[in-house]
PDB file of C-alpha atoms and ligand atoms in Angstrom:
ATOM      1  CA  MET D   1      14.002 -44.160  82.589  1.00 94.00           C
ATOM      2  CA  GLU D   2      16.051 -41.755  80.828  1.00 96.00           C
ATOM      3  CA  LEU D   3      16.895 -42.138  77.310  1.00 97.00           C
ATOM      4  CA  ALA D   4      18.314 -40.715  74.013  1.00 97.00           C
ATOM      5  CA  GLY D   5      17.560 -41.859  69.995  1.00 96.00           C
ATOM      6  CA  GLU D   6      15.685 -41.433  66.686  1.00 96.00           C
ATOM      7  CA  VAL D   7      12.105 -41.317  66.143  1.00 97.00           C
ATOM      8  CA  ASP D   8      11.193 -44.344  64.508  1.00 97.00           C
ATOM      9  CA  GLU D   9       7.362 -43.885  63.767  1.00 97.00           C
ATOM     10  CA  VAL D  10       4.973 -40.695  64.945  1.00 97.00           C
ATOM     11  CA  GLY D  11       1.018 -41.237  65.618  1.00 97.00           C
ATOM     12  CA  SER D  12      -0.969 -39.345  62.828  1.00 96.00           C
ATOM     13  CA  ALA D  13      -2.176 -36.395  65.372  1.00 96.00           C
ATOM     14  CA  VAL D  14       1.650 -35.915  66.697  1.00 97.00           C
ATOM     15  CA  THR D  15       3.130 -32.462  65.257  1.00 97.00           C
ATOM     16  CA  GLU D  16       6.298 -31.606  67.633  1.00 97.00           C
ATOM     17  CA  PHE D  17       8.205 -34.561  66.201  1.00 98.00           C
ATOM     18  CA  GLU D  18       8.948 -36.160  63.031  1.00 98.00           C
ATOM     19  CA  VAL D  19      10.396 -39.610  62.024  1.00 98.00           C
ATOM     20  CA  GLY D  20      14.383 -39.230  62.047  1.00 97.00           C
ATOM     21  CA  ASP D  21      14.376 -36.473  64.846  1.00 98.00           C
ATOM     22  CA  HIS D  22      16.845 -36.740  67.546  1.00 98.00           C
ATOM     23  CA  VAL D  23      15.553 -36.760  70.972  1.00 98.00           C
ATOM     24  CA  PHE D  24      16.206 -37.129  74.843  1.00 98.00           C
ATOM     25  CA  GLY D  25      14.008 -37.608  77.959  1.00 98.00           C
ATOM     26  CA  ILE D  26      12.754 -39.522  80.673  1.00 97.00           C
ATOM     27  CA  GLN D  27      10.038 -41.597  81.553  1.00 91.00           C
ATOM     28  CA  GLY D  28       7.183 -39.568  83.601  1.00 84.00           C
ATOM     29  CA  TYR D  29       6.554 -41.317  87.208  1.00 77.00           C
ATOM     30  CA  ASN D  30       3.342 -42.577  86.260  1.00 77.00           C
ATOM     31  CA  GLN D  31       4.683 -44.456  83.623  1.00 79.00           C
ATOM     32  CA  PRO D  32       6.389 -48.057  83.115  1.00 80.00           C
ATOM     33  CA  CYS D  33      10.195 -47.768  83.091  1.00 87.00           C
ATOM     34  CA  GLY D  34      11.450 -49.669  80.057  1.00 90.00           C
ATOM     35  CA  ALA D  35      14.205 -47.367  78.220  1.00 93.00           C
ATOM     36  CA  HIS D  36      16.922 -50.468  78.837  1.00 94.00           C
ATOM     37  CA  ALA D  37      15.376 -51.801  75.079  1.00 93.00           C
ATOM     38  CA  GLU D  38      15.979 -50.512  71.423  1.00 94.00           C
ATOM     39  CA  PHE D  39      12.355 -49.110  71.173  1.00 95.00           C
ATOM     40  CA  ILE D  40      10.184 -47.207  73.545  1.00 95.00           C
ATOM     41  CA  CYS D  41       6.832 -45.887  73.057  1.00 95.00           C
ATOM     42  CA  MET D  42       5.857 -42.605  74.441  1.00 95.00           C
ATOM     43  CA  ARG D  43       3.290 -39.828  74.339  1.00 94.00           C
ATOM     44  CA  GLU D  44       4.262 -36.595  72.347  1.00 96.00           C
ATOM     45  CA  ARG D  45       3.377 -34.657  75.570  1.00 94.00           C
ATOM     46  CA  ALA D  46       5.835 -36.920  77.776  1.00 95.00           C
ATOM     47  CA  PRO D  47       8.888 -35.470  79.253  1.00 97.00           C
ATOM     48  CA  LEU D  48      10.606 -35.972  76.341  1.00 97.00           C
ATOM     49  CA  ALA D  49      12.415 -32.865  73.567  1.00 98.00           C
ATOM     50  CA  HIS D  50      14.946 -32.215  70.828  1.00 98.00           C
ATOM     51  CA  LYS D  51      18.326 -33.289  71.744  1.00 98.00           C
ATOM     52  CA  PRO D  52      20.470 -30.506  72.494  1.00 97.00           C
ATOM     53  CA  ALA D  53      22.488 -29.020  69.378  1.00 92.00           C
ATOM     54  CA  GLY D  54      26.113 -30.806  69.947  1.00 91.00           C
ATOM     55  CA  MET D  55      25.657 -33.483  72.377  1.00 95.00           C
ATOM     56  CA  THR D  56      25.956 -36.940  71.292  1.00 96.00           C
ATOM     57  CA  PHE D  57      22.919 -39.615  72.371  1.00 96.00           C
ATOM     58  CA  GLU D  58      25.202 -41.038  74.862  1.00 96.00           C
ATOM     59  CA  GLU D  59      25.842 -37.895  76.580  1.00 97.00           C
ATOM     60  CA  ALA D  60      21.591 -36.795  76.281  1.00 98.00           C
ATOM     61  CA  ALA D  61      20.549 -40.100  77.794  1.00 98.00           C
ATOM     62  CA  ALA D  62      22.507 -39.320  80.993  1.00 98.00           C
ATOM     63  CA  VAL D  63      21.212 -36.047  81.458  1.00 98.00           C
ATOM     64  CA  CYS D  64      17.661 -36.096  82.817  1.00 97.00           C
ATOM     65  CA  ASP D  65      16.935 -38.379  85.903  1.00 95.00           C
ATOM     66  CA  GLY D  66      20.529 -37.071  88.063  1.00 95.00           C
ATOM     67  CA  ALA D  67      19.350 -33.549  86.848  1.00 96.00           C
ATOM     68  CA  ILE D  68      15.598 -33.421  87.689  1.00 95.00           C
ATOM     69  CA  SER D  69      15.908 -35.142  90.845  1.00 92.00           C
ATOM     70  CA  ALA D  70      18.612 -32.679  92.177  1.00 94.00           C
ATOM     71  CA  LEU D  71      16.255 -29.952  90.645  1.00 93.00           C
ATOM     72  CA  GLY D  72      13.625 -30.508  93.040  1.00 87.00           C
ATOM     73  CA  GLU D  73      14.612 -28.809  96.138  1.00 83.00           C
ATOM     74  CA  LEU D  74      17.375 -26.799  94.154  1.00 93.00           C
ATOM     75  CA  ARG D  75      15.250 -24.313  92.019  1.00 91.00           C
ATOM     76  CA  HIS D  76      14.438 -22.645  95.368  1.00 90.00           C
ATOM     77  CA  LEU D  77      18.131 -21.664  95.970  1.00 95.00           C
ATOM     78  CA  ARG D  78      18.426 -17.806  96.062  1.00 94.00           C
ATOM     79  CA  LYS D  79      21.625 -15.929  95.135  1.00 96.00           C
ATOM     80  CA  GLY D  80      24.550 -16.403  97.114  1.00 96.00           C
ATOM     81  CA  GLN D  81      23.189 -18.949  99.447  1.00 97.00           C
ATOM     82  CA  ARG D  82      25.986 -21.627 100.828  1.00 98.00           C
ATOM     83  CA  ILE D  83      25.062 -24.966  99.832  1.00 98.00           C
ATOM     84  CA  LEU D  84      26.639 -28.409 100.645  1.00 98.00           C
ATOM     85  CA  ILE D  85      26.283 -31.170  98.609  1.00 98.00           C
ATOM     86  CA  TYR D  86      27.343 -34.485 100.328  1.00 97.00           C
ATOM     87  CA  GLY D  87      28.104 -37.263  97.584  1.00 96.00           C
ATOM     88  CA  ALA D  88      28.865 -34.804  94.963  1.00 98.00           C
ATOM     89  CA  SER D  89      30.617 -37.275  92.587  1.00 97.00           C
ATOM     90  CA  GLY D  90      27.376 -39.412  91.456  1.00 96.00           C
ATOM     91  CA  SER D  91      24.602 -39.057  88.857  1.00 96.00           C
ATOM     92  CA  LEU D  92      22.805 -36.215  91.360  1.00 96.00           C
ATOM     93  CA  GLY D  93      25.860 -35.281  92.912  1.00 97.00           C
ATOM     94  CA  THR D  94      27.337 -34.132  89.683  1.00 98.00           C
ATOM     95  CA  ALA D  95      23.886 -32.501  88.572  1.00 98.00           C
ATOM     96  CA  GLY D  96      23.457 -31.085  91.584  1.00 97.00           C
ATOM     97  CA  VAL D  97      26.738 -29.313  91.721  1.00 98.00           C
ATOM     98  CA  GLN D  98      25.969 -27.965  88.539  1.00 98.00           C
ATOM     99  CA  LEU D  99      22.556 -26.793  89.073  1.00 98.00           C
ATOM    100  CA  ALA D 100      23.197 -24.609  92.361  1.00 98.00           C
ATOM    101  CA  ARG D 101      26.095 -22.977  90.758  1.00 97.00           C
ATOM    102  CA  TYR D 102      23.611 -22.099  87.710  1.00 97.00           C
ATOM    103  CA  PHE D 103      21.371 -20.666  90.608  1.00 97.00           C
ATOM    104  CA  ASP D 104      23.939 -18.573  92.067  1.00 97.00           C
ATOM    105  CA  ALA D 105      24.469 -20.208  95.146  1.00 98.00           C
ATOM    106  CA  HIS D 106      28.209 -20.810  96.444  1.00 98.00           C
ATOM    107  CA  VAL D 107      28.883 -24.826  96.239  1.00 98.00           C
ATOM    108  CA  THR D 108      30.505 -27.089  98.744  1.00 98.00           C
ATOM    109  CA  ALA D 109      30.981 -30.241  97.324  1.00 98.00           C
ATOM    110  CA  VAL D 110      32.167 -33.278  99.389  1.00 98.00           C
ATOM    111  CA  CYS D 111      33.782 -36.207  97.616  1.00 97.00           C
ATOM    112  CA  ASN D 112      36.678 -39.034  97.344  1.00 96.00           C
ATOM    113  CA  THR D 113      40.273 -37.534  96.533  1.00 97.00           C
ATOM    114  CA  LYS D 114      39.664 -38.715  93.046  1.00 96.00           C
ATOM    115  CA  ASN D 115      37.009 -36.719  92.268  1.00 97.00           C
ATOM    116  CA  VAL D 116      37.941 -33.501  93.810  1.00 98.00           C
ATOM    117  CA  GLU D 117      39.082 -32.248  90.370  1.00 98.00           C
ATOM    118  CA  LEU D 118      36.245 -32.739  88.617  1.00 98.00           C
ATOM    119  CA  VAL D 119      33.701 -31.180  91.280  1.00 98.00           C
ATOM    120  CA  ARG D 120      35.963 -28.175  90.733  1.00 98.00           C
ATOM    121  CA  SER D 121      35.617 -28.357  87.127  1.00 98.00           C
ATOM    122  CA  LEU D 122      31.525 -28.707  87.331  1.00 98.00           C
ATOM    123  CA  GLY D 123      31.441 -25.266  89.133  1.00 97.00           C
ATOM    124  CA  ALA D 124      32.041 -26.257  92.566  1.00 98.00           C
ATOM    125  CA  ASP D 125      33.213 -23.033  94.659  1.00 98.00           C
ATOM    126  CA  GLU D 126      35.129 -25.179  97.049  1.00 98.00           C
ATOM    127  CA  ALA D 127      35.615 -29.051  97.406  1.00 98.00           C
ATOM    128  CA  ILE D 128      36.211 -31.064 100.776  1.00 98.00           C
ATOM    129  CA  ASP D 129      37.819 -34.185 100.350  1.00 98.00           C
ATOM    130  CA  TYR D 130      35.477 -36.581 102.804  1.00 97.00           C
ATOM    131  CA  LEU D 131      38.851 -39.497 103.119  1.00 96.00           C
ATOM    132  CA  HIS D 132      40.845 -36.378 104.691  1.00 96.00           C
ATOM    133  CA  GLU D 133      38.193 -33.843 106.525  1.00 96.00           C
ATOM    134  CA  ASP D 134      35.090 -34.309 108.438  1.00 96.00           C
ATOM    135  CA  PHE D 135      33.085 -31.150 107.305  1.00 97.00           C
ATOM    136  CA  THR D 136      31.200 -31.551 110.093  1.00 96.00           C
ATOM    137  CA  LYS D 137      33.439 -30.506 112.154  1.00 96.00           C
ATOM    138  CA  ASN D 138      35.432 -27.717 110.607  1.00 95.00           C
ATOM    139  CA  GLY D 139      33.203 -25.018 111.640  1.00 95.00           C
ATOM    140  CA  GLU D 140      31.522 -23.738 108.668  1.00 97.00           C
ATOM    141  CA  THR D 141      27.811 -23.366 108.150  1.00 98.00           C
ATOM    142  CA  TYR D 142      25.600 -23.533 105.226  1.00 98.00           C
ATOM    143  CA  ASP D 143      21.948 -22.584 104.623  1.00 97.00           C
ATOM    144  CA  VAL D 144      21.738 -25.862 102.610  1.00 97.00           C
ATOM    145  CA  ILE D 145      22.727 -29.175 102.594  1.00 97.00           C
ATOM    146  CA  LEU D 146      22.089 -31.478 100.334  1.00 96.00           C
ATOM    147  CA  ASP D 147      22.604 -35.792 100.839  1.00 94.00           C
ATOM    148  CA  ALA D 148      22.741 -36.608  97.316  1.00 94.00           C
ATOM    149  CA  VAL D 149      23.952 -40.456  97.607  1.00 90.00           C
ATOM    150  CA  GLY D 150      21.824 -40.880 101.021  1.00 86.00           C
ATOM    151  CA  LYS D 151      24.754 -41.557 103.145  1.00 86.00           C
ATOM    152  CA  HIS D 152      24.474 -39.311 105.841  1.00 87.00           C
ATOM    153  CA  SER D 153      21.950 -37.734 108.198  1.00 87.00           C
ATOM    154  CA  PHE D 154      20.411 -34.682 109.122  1.00 89.00           C
ATOM    155  CA  ARG D 155      21.353 -36.334 113.103  1.00 90.00           C
ATOM    156  CA  ARG D 156      25.170 -36.018 111.714  1.00 91.00           C
ATOM    157  CA  CYS D 157      24.873 -32.331 109.826  1.00 92.00           C
ATOM    158  CA  ARG D 158      22.600 -30.476 111.947  1.00 92.00           C
ATOM    159  CA  GLY D 159      25.468 -28.380 113.641  1.00 96.00           C
ATOM    160  CA  SER D 160      26.354 -27.740 109.959  1.00 97.00           C
ATOM    161  CA  LEU D 161      23.003 -25.744 108.950  1.00 97.00           C
ATOM    162  CA  LYS D 162      22.654 -22.218 109.779  1.00 97.00           C
ATOM    163  CA  SER D 163      19.757 -21.277 111.618  1.00 95.00           C
ATOM    164  CA  GLY D 164      16.883 -21.892 109.208  1.00 94.00           C
ATOM    165  CA  GLY D 165      18.484 -24.234 107.138  1.00 96.00           C
ATOM    166  CA  ILE D 166      18.073 -27.286 105.131  1.00 95.00           C
ATOM    167  CA  TYR D 167      18.693 -30.576 104.837  1.00 94.00           C
ATOM    168  CA  VAL D 168      17.486 -32.133 101.762  1.00 93.00           C
ATOM    169  CA  ALA D 169      17.213 -35.753 101.781  1.00 90.00           C
ATOM    170  CA  THR D 170      17.376 -37.987  98.212  1.00 84.00           C
ATOM    171  CA  ASP D 171      17.655 -41.335  98.936  1.00 70.00           C
ATOM    172  CA  LEU D 172      13.915 -41.709 100.022  1.00 64.00           C
ATOM    173  CA  GLY D 173      14.076 -45.722  99.586  1.00 59.00           C
ATOM    174  CA  PHE D 174      16.384 -46.482 102.250  1.00 57.00           C
ATOM    175  CA  LEU D 175      15.643 -43.356 104.085  1.00 60.00           C
ATOM    176  CA  TRP D 176      11.873 -44.312 105.633  1.00 70.00           C
ATOM    177  CA  HIS D 177      12.056 -42.122 108.568  1.00 78.00           C
ATOM    178  CA  VAL D 178      12.726 -38.899 105.980  1.00 79.00           C
ATOM    179  CA  PRO D 179       9.144 -37.866 105.835  1.00 80.00           C
ATOM    180  CA  ILE D 180       8.782 -38.448 109.511  1.00 82.00           C
ATOM    181  CA  LEU D 181      11.450 -35.971 110.514  1.00 82.00           C
ATOM    182  CA  ALA D 182      10.310 -33.456 107.593  1.00 84.00           C
ATOM    183  CA  LEU D 183       7.291 -33.304 109.432  1.00 84.00           C
ATOM    184  CA  MET D 184       8.634 -32.994 112.833  1.00 83.00           C
ATOM    185  CA  THR D 185      11.007 -30.297 111.978  1.00 85.00           C
ATOM    186  CA  ARG D 186       8.276 -28.815 110.132  1.00 83.00           C
ATOM    187  CA  ARG D 187       6.889 -28.130 113.894  1.00 81.00           C
ATOM    188  CA  ILE D 188       9.891 -28.129 116.227  1.00 85.00           C
ATOM    189  CA  GLY D 189      13.363 -26.580 115.719  1.00 84.00           C
ATOM    190  CA  ASP D 190      14.810 -23.934 113.518  1.00 89.00           C
ATOM    191  CA  LYS D 191      16.724 -26.488 110.998  1.00 91.00           C
ATOM    192  CA  LYS D 192      14.233 -28.579 108.569  1.00 92.00           C
ATOM    193  CA  VAL D 193      14.289 -31.451 106.650  1.00 90.00           C
ATOM    194  CA  THR D 194      12.992 -31.984 103.288  1.00 88.00           C
ATOM    195  CA  PHE D 195      12.769 -34.230 100.393  1.00 84.00           C
ATOM    196  CA  SER D 196      11.034 -33.575  97.133  1.00 77.00           C
ATOM    197  CA  ILE D 197       8.900 -36.413  94.755  1.00 80.00           C
ATOM    198  CA  THR D 198      10.007 -35.576  91.467  1.00 82.00           C
ATOM    199  CA  LYS D 199       7.439 -35.383  88.426  1.00 86.00           C
ATOM    200  CA  ASN D 200       9.937 -35.342  85.440  1.00 92.00           C
ATOM    201  CA  THR D 201       7.837 -32.918  82.955  1.00 94.00           C
ATOM    202  CA  LYS D 202       8.473 -31.526  79.571  1.00 96.00           C
ATOM    203  CA  GLN D 203       9.219 -28.449  80.947  1.00 96.00           C
ATOM    204  CA  ASP D 204      12.270 -29.714  82.992  1.00 96.00           C
ATOM    205  CA  VAL D 205      13.705 -31.413  79.841  1.00 98.00           C
ATOM    206  CA  LEU D 206      13.578 -28.030  78.281  1.00 98.00           C
ATOM    207  CA  PHE D 207      15.026 -26.717  80.663  1.00 97.00           C
ATOM    208  CA  LEU D 208      18.163 -28.730  80.959  1.00 98.00           C
ATOM    209  CA  LYS D 209      18.158 -28.407  77.221  1.00 98.00           C
ATOM    210  CA  GLU D 210      18.322 -24.790  77.368  1.00 97.00           C
ATOM    211  CA  LEU D 211      21.104 -24.900  80.304  1.00 97.00           C
ATOM    212  CA  ILE D 212      23.115 -27.569  77.763  1.00 98.00           C
ATOM    213  CA  GLU D 213      23.258 -25.420  74.652  1.00 97.00           C
ATOM    214  CA  ALA D 214      24.537 -22.293  77.239  1.00 96.00           C
ATOM    215  CA  GLY D 215      26.962 -24.319  77.803  1.00 96.00           C
ATOM    216  CA  ARG D 216      25.939 -24.030  81.829  1.00 96.00           C
ATOM    217  CA  TYR D 217      25.254 -28.121  81.959  1.00 97.00           C
ATOM    218  CA  ARG D 218      27.232 -31.650  80.762  1.00 96.00           C
ATOM    219  CA  ALA D 219      26.545 -35.195  81.726  1.00 96.00           C
ATOM    220  CA  VAL D 220      29.369 -36.728  83.389  1.00 97.00           C
ATOM    221  CA  ILE D 221      29.658 -39.889  82.076  1.00 98.00           C
ATOM    222  CA  ASP D 222      32.032 -42.985  83.963  1.00 97.00           C
ATOM    223  CA  ARG D 223      31.426 -46.016  81.872  1.00 97.00           C
ATOM    224  CA  ARG D 224      29.613 -47.306  78.739  1.00 97.00           C
ATOM    225  CA  TYR D 225      27.978 -50.673  77.953  1.00 97.00           C
ATOM    226  CA  PRO D 226      26.477 -52.244  75.291  1.00 96.00           C
ATOM    227  CA  LEU D 227      22.675 -53.044  76.113  1.00 96.00           C
ATOM    228  CA  GLU D 228      23.459 -56.549  75.814  1.00 95.00           C
ATOM    229  CA  GLN D 229      25.790 -56.101  78.481  1.00 97.00           C
ATOM    230  CA  VAL D 230      22.887 -54.403  80.994  1.00 96.00           C
ATOM    231  CA  VAL D 231      23.815 -57.326  83.741  1.00 97.00           C
ATOM    232  CA  GLU D 232      27.873 -56.188  84.309  1.00 98.00           C
ATOM    233  CA  ALA D 233      26.485 -52.660  83.662  1.00 98.00           C
ATOM    234  CA  THR D 234      23.833 -53.047  86.536  1.00 97.00           C
ATOM    235  CA  ARG D 235      26.247 -54.615  88.967  1.00 98.00           C
ATOM    236  CA  TYR D 236      28.753 -51.524  88.407  1.00 98.00           C
ATOM    237  CA  VAL D 237      26.220 -49.023  89.243  1.00 97.00           C
ATOM    238  CA  GLU D 238      25.249 -51.215  92.391  1.00 96.00           C
ATOM    239  CA  THR D 239      28.792 -51.024  93.597  1.00 96.00           C
ATOM    240  CA  GLY D 240      27.937 -47.369  94.833  1.00 93.00           C
ATOM    241  CA  GLN D 241      31.320 -46.189  93.340  1.00 93.00           C
ATOM    242  CA  LYS D 242      29.707 -44.913  89.962  1.00 96.00           C
ATOM    243  CA  THR D 243      30.941 -41.334  89.037  1.00 97.00           C
ATOM    244  CA  GLY D 244      28.016 -39.462  87.194  1.00 97.00           C
ATOM    245  CA  ASN D 245      26.589 -41.746  85.024  1.00 98.00           C
ATOM    246  CA  VAL D 246      26.502 -45.563  83.414  1.00 98.00           C
ATOM    247  CA  VAL D 247      25.355 -45.511  80.050  1.00 97.00           C
ATOM    248  CA  LEU D 248      23.761 -48.009  78.077  1.00 97.00           C
ATOM    249  CA  THR D 249      24.307 -47.877  74.204  1.00 96.00           C
ATOM    250  CA  VAL D 250      22.211 -49.385  71.536  1.00 91.00           C
ATOM    251  CA  SER D 251      24.296 -50.745  68.812  1.00 75.00           C
ATOM    252  CA  HIS D 252      22.415 -49.673  65.700  1.00 64.00           C
ATOM    253  CA  ASP D 253      22.168 -45.558  64.924  1.00 57.00           C
ATOM    254  CA  GLY D 254      23.317 -44.585  68.067  1.00 56.00           C
ATOM    255  CA  GLY D 255      20.771 -44.575  70.163  1.00 64.00           C
ATOM    256  CA  ALA D 256      21.216 -44.726  74.449  1.00 70.00           C
TER     257      ALA D 256
HETATM  258  N1  NAP H   1      20.594 -41.435  89.494  1.00 89.09           N
HETATM  259  C1  NAP H   1      19.464 -41.280  89.726  1.00 89.09           C
HETATM  260  O1  NAP H   1      19.608 -40.437  88.562  1.00 89.09           O
HETATM  261  C2  NAP H   1      19.191 -41.170  91.000  1.00 89.09           C
HETATM  262  C3  NAP H   1      17.362 -40.547  90.882  1.00 89.09           C
HETATM  263  C4  NAP H   1      16.749 -40.620  91.905  1.00 89.09           C
HETATM  264  C5  NAP H   1      16.924 -41.053  93.351  1.00 89.09           C
HETATM  265  N2  NAP H   1      18.854 -41.777  93.075  1.00 89.09           N
HETATM  266  C6  NAP H   1      19.040 -42.041  94.487  1.00 89.09           C
HETATM  267  O2  NAP H   1      19.529 -41.184  94.770  1.00 89.09           O
HETATM  268  C7  NAP H   1      21.380 -41.726  95.523  1.00 89.09           C
HETATM  269  C8  NAP H   1      22.567 -41.433  94.214  1.00 89.09           C
HETATM  270  O3  NAP H   1      22.297 -42.033  93.524  1.00 89.09           O
HETATM  271  P1  NAP H   1      23.150 -41.883  92.163  1.00 89.09           P
HETATM  272  O4  NAP H   1      22.937 -42.272  90.846  1.00 89.09           O
HETATM  273  O5  NAP H   1      23.556 -40.121  92.066  1.00 89.09           O
HETATM  274  O6  NAP H   1      24.632 -41.856  92.491  1.00 89.09           O
HETATM  275  P2  NAP H   1      25.224 -43.270  93.842  1.00 89.09           P
HETATM  276  O7  NAP H   1      25.684 -44.541  92.585  1.00 89.09           O
HETATM  277  O8  NAP H   1      24.570 -44.073  94.523  1.00 89.09           O
HETATM  278  O9  NAP H   1      26.855 -42.752  94.094  1.00 89.09           O
HETATM  279  C9  NAP H   1      27.789 -42.974  93.612  1.00 89.09           C
HETATM  280  C10 NAP H   1      28.718 -41.778  94.136  1.00 89.09           C
HETATM  281  O10 NAP H   1      29.073 -41.852  95.602  1.00 89.09           O
HETATM  282  C11 NAP H   1      29.843 -41.682  95.878  1.00 89.09           C
HETATM  283  N3  NAP H   1      29.976 -42.228  97.388  1.00 89.09           N
HETATM  284  C12 NAP H   1      30.089 -43.361  97.520  1.00 89.09           C
HETATM  285  N4  NAP H   1      29.964 -43.518  99.368  1.00 89.09           N
HETATM  286  C13 NAP H   1      30.259 -42.420  99.503  1.00 89.09           C
HETATM  287  C14 NAP H   1      30.001 -41.443 100.890  1.00 89.09           C
HETATM  288  N5  NAP H   1      30.457 -42.507 101.976  1.00 89.09           N
HETATM  289  N6  NAP H   1      30.405 -40.754 100.861  1.00 89.09           N
HETATM  290  C15 NAP H   1      30.730 -39.694  99.944  1.00 89.09           C
HETATM  291  N7  NAP H   1      30.497 -39.724  98.864  1.00 89.09           N
HETATM  292  C16 NAP H   1      30.038 -41.202  98.455  1.00 89.09           C
HETATM  293  C17 NAP H   1      30.831 -42.315  95.035  1.00 89.09           C
HETATM  294  O11 NAP H   1      32.337 -41.884  95.177  1.00 89.09           O
HETATM  295  P3  NAP H   1      33.092 -42.609  95.849  1.00 89.09           P
HETATM  296  O12 NAP H   1      33.028 -43.787  96.547  1.00 89.09           O
HETATM  297  O13 NAP H   1      34.499 -42.094  95.089  1.00 89.09           O
HETATM  298  O14 NAP H   1      33.214 -41.392  97.212  1.00 89.09           O
HETATM  299  C18 NAP H   1      30.465 -42.504  93.785  1.00 89.09           C
HETATM  300  O15 NAP H   1      30.849 -41.471  92.984  1.00 89.09           O
HETATM  301  C19 NAP H   1      20.725 -43.073  94.861  1.00 89.09           C
HETATM  302  O16 NAP H   1      20.671 -43.521  96.394  1.00 89.09           O
HETATM  303  C20 NAP H   1      19.767 -43.433  94.221  1.00 89.09           C
HETATM  304  O17 NAP H   1      18.773 -44.128  94.650  1.00 89.09           O
HETATM  305  C21 NAP H   1      19.074 -41.365  91.871  1.00 89.09           C
END
């Protein structure tokens, strides 16, 4: 869905973009995917913007999906709130850490030993290595717990939520029961389950561009593969072990 590249052709009514402009963005959810390609046709009003200054195509291609998915619930964070991000080393997780930090929350990131330094460098106030510590047993409580990899559950971490706290689920594909829990916790108990259905808007892309240009956001890239190796790239992503994002590069003129 997400991409960066150079504008090759524009329609006669287009005013925002010109041939040769460097752009980045994401397909809207009501549009087909199709960004794993040399060319893609998008509307001017699509979630597309000029590429942030000083960013490569590869970096820009890895910005939107994870960040906009994380932004859904995090934009409601208030200054000083305590958030724990479980699975802080994925695409959504690395975005979540930076966005929560941007919204002035106190961020605790949970990840594997090898990614502790990374999440700290992204702005986490505290990092918990899940191989050595179970955050549900350390007595700490949070206003928000973001399960960024869909590997935890409301049942297991509700004791780590403050009264009025919110558990944010992300992977609805596998967590079919989340909408039911969200409805139930709206009426019962003082801890809520929530999720957001992201719309991918141009406004979101422009917001991220602003953050990047202000030095407040960067895309974390694990591996790069040429487009011809899309199968190998997908196999690697499906291991569930990638750190941040995996990027496909297009051979001519650097699109991604
Ligand atoms: N990427 C997106 O833009 C996007 C958008 C919408 C929804 N989603 C959904 O959001 C979920 C996350 O996707 P993603 O692309 O961000 O990451 P991902 O590829 O699913 O997760 C990779 C990261 O999760 C960590 N991880 C794996 N098992 C873990 C565990 N048990 N506890 C804590 N961390 C663990 C891995 O590091 P270690 O193995 O080293 O711990 C790795 O860094 C997926 O279910 C995806 O379908 C993703």
